[in-house]
Short mmCIF file of C-alpha atoms in Angstrom, two decimals:
data_model
loop_
_atom_site.label_atom_id
_atom_site.label_comp_id
_atom_site.label_asym_id
_atom_site.label_seq_id
_atom_site.Cartn_x
_atom_site.Cartn_y
_atom_site.Cartn_z
CA UNK A 1 20.91 -52.91 5.16
CA UNK A 2 23.46 -50.66 6.17
CA UNK A 3 24.05 -49.51 2.62
CA UNK A 4 20.59 -48.65 2.52
CA UNK A 5 20.55 -46.30 5.46
CA UNK A 6 23.50 -44.62 5.05
CA UNK A 7 22.19 -44.04 1.23
CA UNK A 8 18.98 -42.62 2.95
CA UNK A 9 20.96 -40.36 5.33
CA UNK A 10 22.89 -39.08 2.88
CA UNK A 11 19.79 -38.04 1.10
CA UNK A 12 18.60 -36.47 3.66
CA UNK A 13 22.02 -34.43 4.40
CA UNK A 14 21.62 -33.24 1.16
CA UNK A 15 18.21 -32.35 1.00
CA UNK A 16 18.37 -30.44 4.45
CA UNK A 17 21.33 -28.45 2.25
CA UNK A 18 19.06 -27.36 -0.68
CA UNK A 19 16.97 -23.92 -0.56
CA UNK A 20 13.02 -23.90 -0.62
CA UNK A 21 11.75 -23.76 -4.14
CA UNK A 22 11.38 -20.19 -5.21
CA UNK A 23 8.36 -18.10 -5.04
CA UNK A 24 7.59 -15.52 -6.98
CA UNK A 25 4.50 -12.74 -7.62
CA UNK A 26 2.99 -12.85 -10.62
CA UNK A 27 0.97 -9.91 -11.92
CA UNK A 28 -2.95 -10.46 -12.68
CA UNK A 29 -4.05 -6.99 -12.81
CA UNK A 30 -3.39 -3.19 -11.62
CA UNK A 31 -5.48 0.01 -11.48
CA UNK A 32 -4.31 3.72 -11.12
CA UNK A 33 -7.31 5.38 -12.14
CA UNK A 34 -8.63 7.87 -9.62
CA UNK A 35 -6.11 6.98 -7.09
CA UNK A 36 -3.87 9.11 -5.21
CA UNK A 37 -1.30 8.12 -2.35
CA UNK A 38 -2.82 4.67 -2.25
CA UNK A 39 -1.53 3.31 1.54
CA UNK A 40 -3.62 0.37 2.62
CA UNK A 41 -6.06 -1.96 0.66
CA UNK A 42 -8.88 -4.34 2.10
CA UNK A 43 -10.72 -6.88 0.39
CA UNK A 44 -14.47 -6.95 1.90
CA UNK A 45 -15.74 -10.97 1.08
CA UNK A 46 -18.73 -10.29 2.12
CA UNK A 47 -19.89 -7.80 -0.38
CA UNK A 48 -16.90 -8.43 -3.28
CA UNK A 49 -15.36 -5.34 -2.99
CA UNK A 50 -11.99 -3.65 -2.35
CA UNK A 51 -11.35 -0.57 -0.26
CA UNK A 52 -8.45 1.92 -1.14
CA UNK A 53 -7.54 4.45 1.51
CA UNK A 54 -5.93 7.32 -0.65
CA UNK A 55 -3.51 9.51 1.62
CA UNK A 56 -3.53 12.37 -1.33
CA UNK A 57 -0.95 14.63 0.38
CA UNK A 58 1.60 14.23 3.10
CA UNK A 59 1.07 11.37 5.61
CA UNK A 60 1.06 13.60 8.62
CA UNK A 61 -0.81 16.28 7.70
CA UNK A 62 -4.48 17.02 8.87
CA UNK A 63 -5.64 18.93 5.53
CA UNK A 64 -8.96 16.95 4.91
CA UNK A 65 -8.49 15.79 1.41
CA UNK A 66 -7.63 11.83 2.39
CA UNK A 67 -11.00 9.74 1.04
CA UNK A 68 -12.16 6.29 0.68
CA UNK A 69 -12.02 4.42 -2.54
CA UNK A 70 -14.24 1.34 -3.91
CA UNK A 71 -12.82 -1.20 -6.37
CA UNK A 72 -15.25 -4.02 -7.66
CA UNK A 73 -13.14 -7.69 -7.24
CA UNK A 74 -11.28 -7.61 -10.64
CA UNK A 75 -9.86 -4.66 -9.86
CA UNK A 76 -11.80 -1.82 -12.05
CA UNK A 77 -12.76 1.30 -10.52
CA UNK A 78 -16.38 1.43 -8.72
CA UNK A 79 -16.43 4.53 -6.46
CA UNK A 80 -12.85 6.89 -6.87
CA UNK A 81 -14.56 8.91 -4.02
CA UNK A 82 -17.04 7.02 -1.71
CA UNK A 83 -15.91 8.75 1.40
CA UNK A 84 -13.96 12.22 1.68
CA UNK A 85 -12.78 14.63 4.22
CA UNK A 86 -10.18 12.42 5.39
CA UNK A 87 -6.85 13.17 7.11
CA UNK A 88 -4.28 10.88 5.53
CA UNK A 89 -6.45 7.82 5.96
CA UNK A 90 -4.21 4.58 6.44
CA UNK A 91 -5.35 0.94 7.49
CA UNK A 92 -8.73 -0.34 7.34
CA UNK A 93 -10.70 -2.97 8.94
CA UNK A 94 -14.22 -4.24 9.06
CA UNK A 95 -16.59 -5.04 11.34
CA UNK A 96 -20.28 -5.46 11.65
CA UNK A 97 -21.47 -3.09 9.01
CA UNK A 98 -18.59 -0.70 9.53
CA UNK A 99 -15.68 0.12 8.13
CA UNK A 100 -12.92 1.47 10.37
CA UNK A 101 -10.19 3.67 9.15
CA UNK A 102 -7.20 5.32 10.89
CA UNK A 103 -6.77 8.65 10.41
CA UNK A 104 -3.61 10.53 11.98
CA UNK A 105 -4.90 10.41 15.76
CA UNK A 106 -8.15 9.14 15.08
CA UNK A 107 -10.19 6.17 14.39
CA UNK A 108 -12.71 7.07 12.19
CA UNK A 109 -16.05 4.56 11.88
CA UNK A 110 -17.89 4.49 8.55
CA UNK A 111 -21.42 3.08 7.86
CA UNK A 112 -20.59 1.01 5.02
CA UNK A 113 -24.23 0.99 3.24
CA UNK A 114 -24.50 4.51 3.71
CA UNK A 115 -21.42 5.64 2.79
CA UNK A 116 -21.08 8.01 5.64
CA UNK A 117 -18.95 8.77 8.85
CA UNK A 118 -20.81 7.71 11.98
CA UNK A 119 -17.91 8.57 14.43
CA UNK A 120 -14.52 9.67 15.01
CA UNK A 121 -12.83 8.59 17.89
CA UNK A 122 -9.33 10.38 19.03
CA UNK A 123 -7.08 8.64 20.23
CA UNK A 124 -5.10 10.27 23.44
CA UNK A 125 -1.23 10.88 22.77
CA UNK A 126 -1.26 9.40 19.01
CA UNK A 127 0.81 10.43 16.30
CA UNK A 128 0.87 8.46 14.06
CA UNK A 129 -2.10 6.22 13.72
CA UNK A 130 -1.23 3.22 11.13
CA UNK A 131 -2.54 -0.32 10.58
CA UNK A 132 -6.33 -1.37 11.93
CA UNK A 133 -7.40 -4.56 13.19
CA UNK A 134 -10.91 -5.66 14.17
CA UNK A 135 -11.54 -9.55 16.42
CA UNK A 136 -14.45 -11.32 15.99
CA UNK A 137 -15.66 -9.89 19.70
CA UNK A 138 -16.29 -6.44 17.70
CA UNK A 139 -12.74 -4.94 19.76
CA UNK A 140 -10.47 -3.06 17.17
CA UNK A 141 -6.84 -2.27 17.72
CA UNK A 142 -5.17 0.46 16.21
CA UNK A 143 -1.33 0.97 15.84
CA UNK A 144 0.92 3.79 16.24
CA UNK A 145 3.77 3.46 14.87
CA UNK A 146 5.50 6.81 15.70
CA UNK A 147 4.88 6.61 19.80
CA UNK A 148 5.16 2.75 19.84
CA UNK A 149 1.70 2.28 21.28
CA UNK A 150 -1.18 0.19 20.35
CA UNK A 151 -5.02 1.35 20.82
CA UNK A 152 -8.29 -0.18 21.47
CA UNK A 153 -11.64 0.47 20.80
CA UNK A 154 -13.94 -0.82 22.45
CA UNK A 155 -17.72 -0.42 23.62
CA UNK A 156 -17.44 3.06 21.99
CA UNK A 157 -14.25 4.64 23.92
CA UNK A 158 -10.46 4.51 22.49
CA UNK A 159 -8.04 4.06 25.12
CA UNK A 160 -3.96 3.30 25.16
CA UNK A 161 -3.97 -0.57 25.17
CA UNK A 162 -0.39 -1.45 25.04
CA UNK A 163 2.85 0.83 24.71
CA UNK A 164 7.17 -0.05 24.68
CA UNK A 165 9.08 -2.53 24.93
CA UNK A 166 9.08 -5.01 22.88
CA UNK A 167 7.50 -2.91 20.49
CA UNK A 168 10.04 0.22 18.99
CA UNK A 169 7.72 1.37 15.47
CA UNK A 170 4.76 -1.09 15.48
CA UNK A 171 2.42 -0.90 12.10
CA UNK A 172 1.18 -4.45 10.54
CA UNK A 173 -2.07 -5.80 12.74
CA UNK A 174 -3.19 -9.39 12.33
CA UNK A 175 -6.35 -10.76 14.75
CA UNK A 176 -6.80 -14.65 14.98
CA UNK A 177 -8.22 -16.77 17.71
CA UNK A 178 -7.22 -14.61 20.48
CA UNK A 179 -4.11 -13.36 19.07
CA UNK A 180 -3.47 -9.84 17.85
CA UNK A 181 -0.14 -10.27 15.62
CA UNK A 182 1.90 -7.18 15.89
CA UNK A 183 4.65 -6.29 12.98
CA UNK A 184 7.22 -4.37 13.72
CA UNK A 185 11.32 -5.29 13.30
CA UNK A 186 10.45 -8.52 13.81
CA UNK A 187 6.64 -10.09 14.78
CA UNK A 188 5.10 -10.91 17.80
CA UNK A 189 2.06 -12.71 19.00
CA UNK A 190 0.16 -11.01 21.73
CA UNK A 191 -2.57 -13.05 23.83
CA UNK A 192 -4.91 -10.73 24.11
CA UNK A 193 -6.42 -11.42 27.57
CA UNK A 194 -3.13 -11.64 29.25
CA UNK A 195 -1.27 -9.16 27.10
CA UNK A 196 1.56 -11.95 27.15
CA UNK A 197 4.17 -11.09 24.41
CA UNK A 198 6.29 -13.72 21.95
CA UNK A 199 8.34 -13.17 19.15
CA UNK A 200 7.70 -15.32 16.56
CA UNK A 201 9.09 -14.08 13.67
CA UNK A 202 12.66 -12.74 13.56
CA UNK A 203 14.24 -10.23 10.99
CA UNK A 204 11.17 -8.99 9.52
CA UNK A 205 12.44 -5.67 8.28
CA UNK A 206 10.20 -2.95 9.31
CA UNK A 207 6.93 -4.92 8.84
CA UNK A 208 3.55 -2.76 6.94
CA UNK A 209 0.97 -4.81 5.95
CA UNK A 210 0.32 -8.16 7.60
CA UNK A 211 -1.85 -10.67 6.34
CA UNK A 212 -2.30 -14.71 6.45
CA UNK A 213 -2.50 -17.07 2.94
CA UNK A 214 -4.95 -19.58 2.44
CA UNK A 215 -2.59 -22.15 4.18
CA UNK A 216 -2.15 -20.07 7.50
CA UNK A 217 1.53 -18.91 6.18
CA UNK A 218 2.43 -14.95 6.81
CA UNK A 219 2.64 -12.52 4.39
CA UNK A 220 4.08 -9.36 4.99
CA UNK A 221 5.19 -6.41 2.98
CA UNK A 222 8.07 -3.72 4.28
CA UNK A 223 7.00 -0.03 2.56
CA UNK A 224 10.66 0.23 0.34
CA UNK A 225 9.69 -2.19 -1.94
CA UNK A 226 9.83 -5.79 -0.30
CA UNK A 227 7.15 -8.93 0.01
CA UNK A 228 7.90 -11.65 2.14
CA UNK A 229 6.01 -15.28 2.74
CA UNK A 230 7.22 -16.89 6.15
CA UNK A 231 7.43 -20.68 5.10
CA UNK A 232 9.09 -23.80 6.99
CA UNK A 233 10.64 -20.83 9.59
CA UNK A 234 11.78 -18.62 6.50
CA UNK A 235 11.33 -15.28 5.40
CA UNK A 236 11.41 -15.58 1.61
CA UNK A 237 11.07 -12.77 -0.67
CA UNK A 238 8.82 -12.86 -2.97
CA UNK A 239 9.24 -9.08 -4.37
CA UNK A 240 11.59 -6.74 -4.19
CA UNK A 241 10.94 -3.27 -6.28
CA UNK A 242 13.59 -1.23 -3.91
CA UNK A 243 15.62 -0.18 -6.40
CA UNK A 244 12.77 1.06 -8.65
CA UNK A 245 11.90 2.83 -5.51
CA UNK A 246 8.38 1.67 -6.38
CA UNK A 247 6.89 0.95 -2.28
CA UNK A 248 4.92 -2.19 -1.22
CA UNK A 249 2.38 -0.34 1.35
CA UNK A 250 0.02 -2.09 3.76
CA UNK A 251 -1.17 -5.23 1.67
CA UNK A 252 -4.24 -7.79 2.06
CA UNK A 253 -4.55 -11.11 1.07
CA UNK A 254 -7.82 -11.78 -0.76
CA UNK A 255 -8.75 -15.79 0.51
CA UNK A 256 -11.59 -15.83 -2.00
CA UNK A 257 -9.23 -15.18 -4.68
CA UNK A 258 -5.78 -16.29 -3.73
CA UNK A 259 -4.50 -13.15 -4.54
CA UNK A 260 -1.86 -10.69 -2.96
CA UNK A 261 -3.33 -6.68 -2.75
CA UNK A 262 -0.72 -4.38 -3.20
CA UNK A 263 -1.01 0.03 -2.58
CA UNK A 264 2.47 1.43 -3.99
CA UNK A 265 1.79 4.62 -2.35
CA UNK A 266 3.40 7.39 -4.43
CA UNK A 267 3.09 5.06 -7.61
CA UNK A 268 -0.37 5.59 -6.97
CA UNK A 269 -1.50 2.04 -7.75
CA UNK A 270 -2.91 -0.80 -6.23
CA UNK A 271 -1.55 -4.09 -8.01
CA UNK A 272 -2.59 -7.80 -8.03
CA UNK A 273 -0.49 -10.83 -7.86
CA UNK A 274 -0.51 -14.46 -7.16
CA UNK A 275 1.83 -16.68 -5.57
CA UNK A 276 3.60 -18.77 -8.18
CA UNK A 277 6.66 -21.70 -7.39
#
């Protein structure tokens, strides 16, 4: 009996020292035609399409040449310049037939069926609006990476919601069950009602895109070229293209397809990957 227990204890200790099973990304498809500095992608499950925000120039310049493309679910081009006349569009979110897009110091509201801009909401004091997330109650949040602020669009009014500590350069946003998750150098959970902030993932490396997979695990990107999955309390690197200088900007996770959708920014592509062992 003692021998059996000792053997079991040894196995437990050894297994604890073993690394987690390696994960990586396997490319499924890619597209480059018509894309110009793609910063963000968003899979619309209801319509089975993918929105791509194209900066098409300087990420901070109000030049009116930014646009939104639409891809089919298989990665083929559907409408290369679906909505135009934007200024360096970045993060996106969908709610109630509307697409919300960050645009330097404005949050732009687009009617999806008509493909037309309905409203432009000015964010007071904003410098570099970045990611966008929409809750099931219609509240839309947008981060400002340069000023460490988070804005809220609620009932037609865009106002400052939170700012400063512990945020340094907030970017990626994700909403789930009354919680707003904020990607920064670490990843934080914010109770939307109380604004209580908790750090849930450390050393995230400067989060750009922040999503969850079908298992409820966070998948996130660092703009210089890294993608991670947070599994069993560890940040596991799935991809690293920093040496090739291939960016991994504001990704999305298409739950219906089990795919990580990645815009490559200056490389002018969107690449779809599957997570494999």
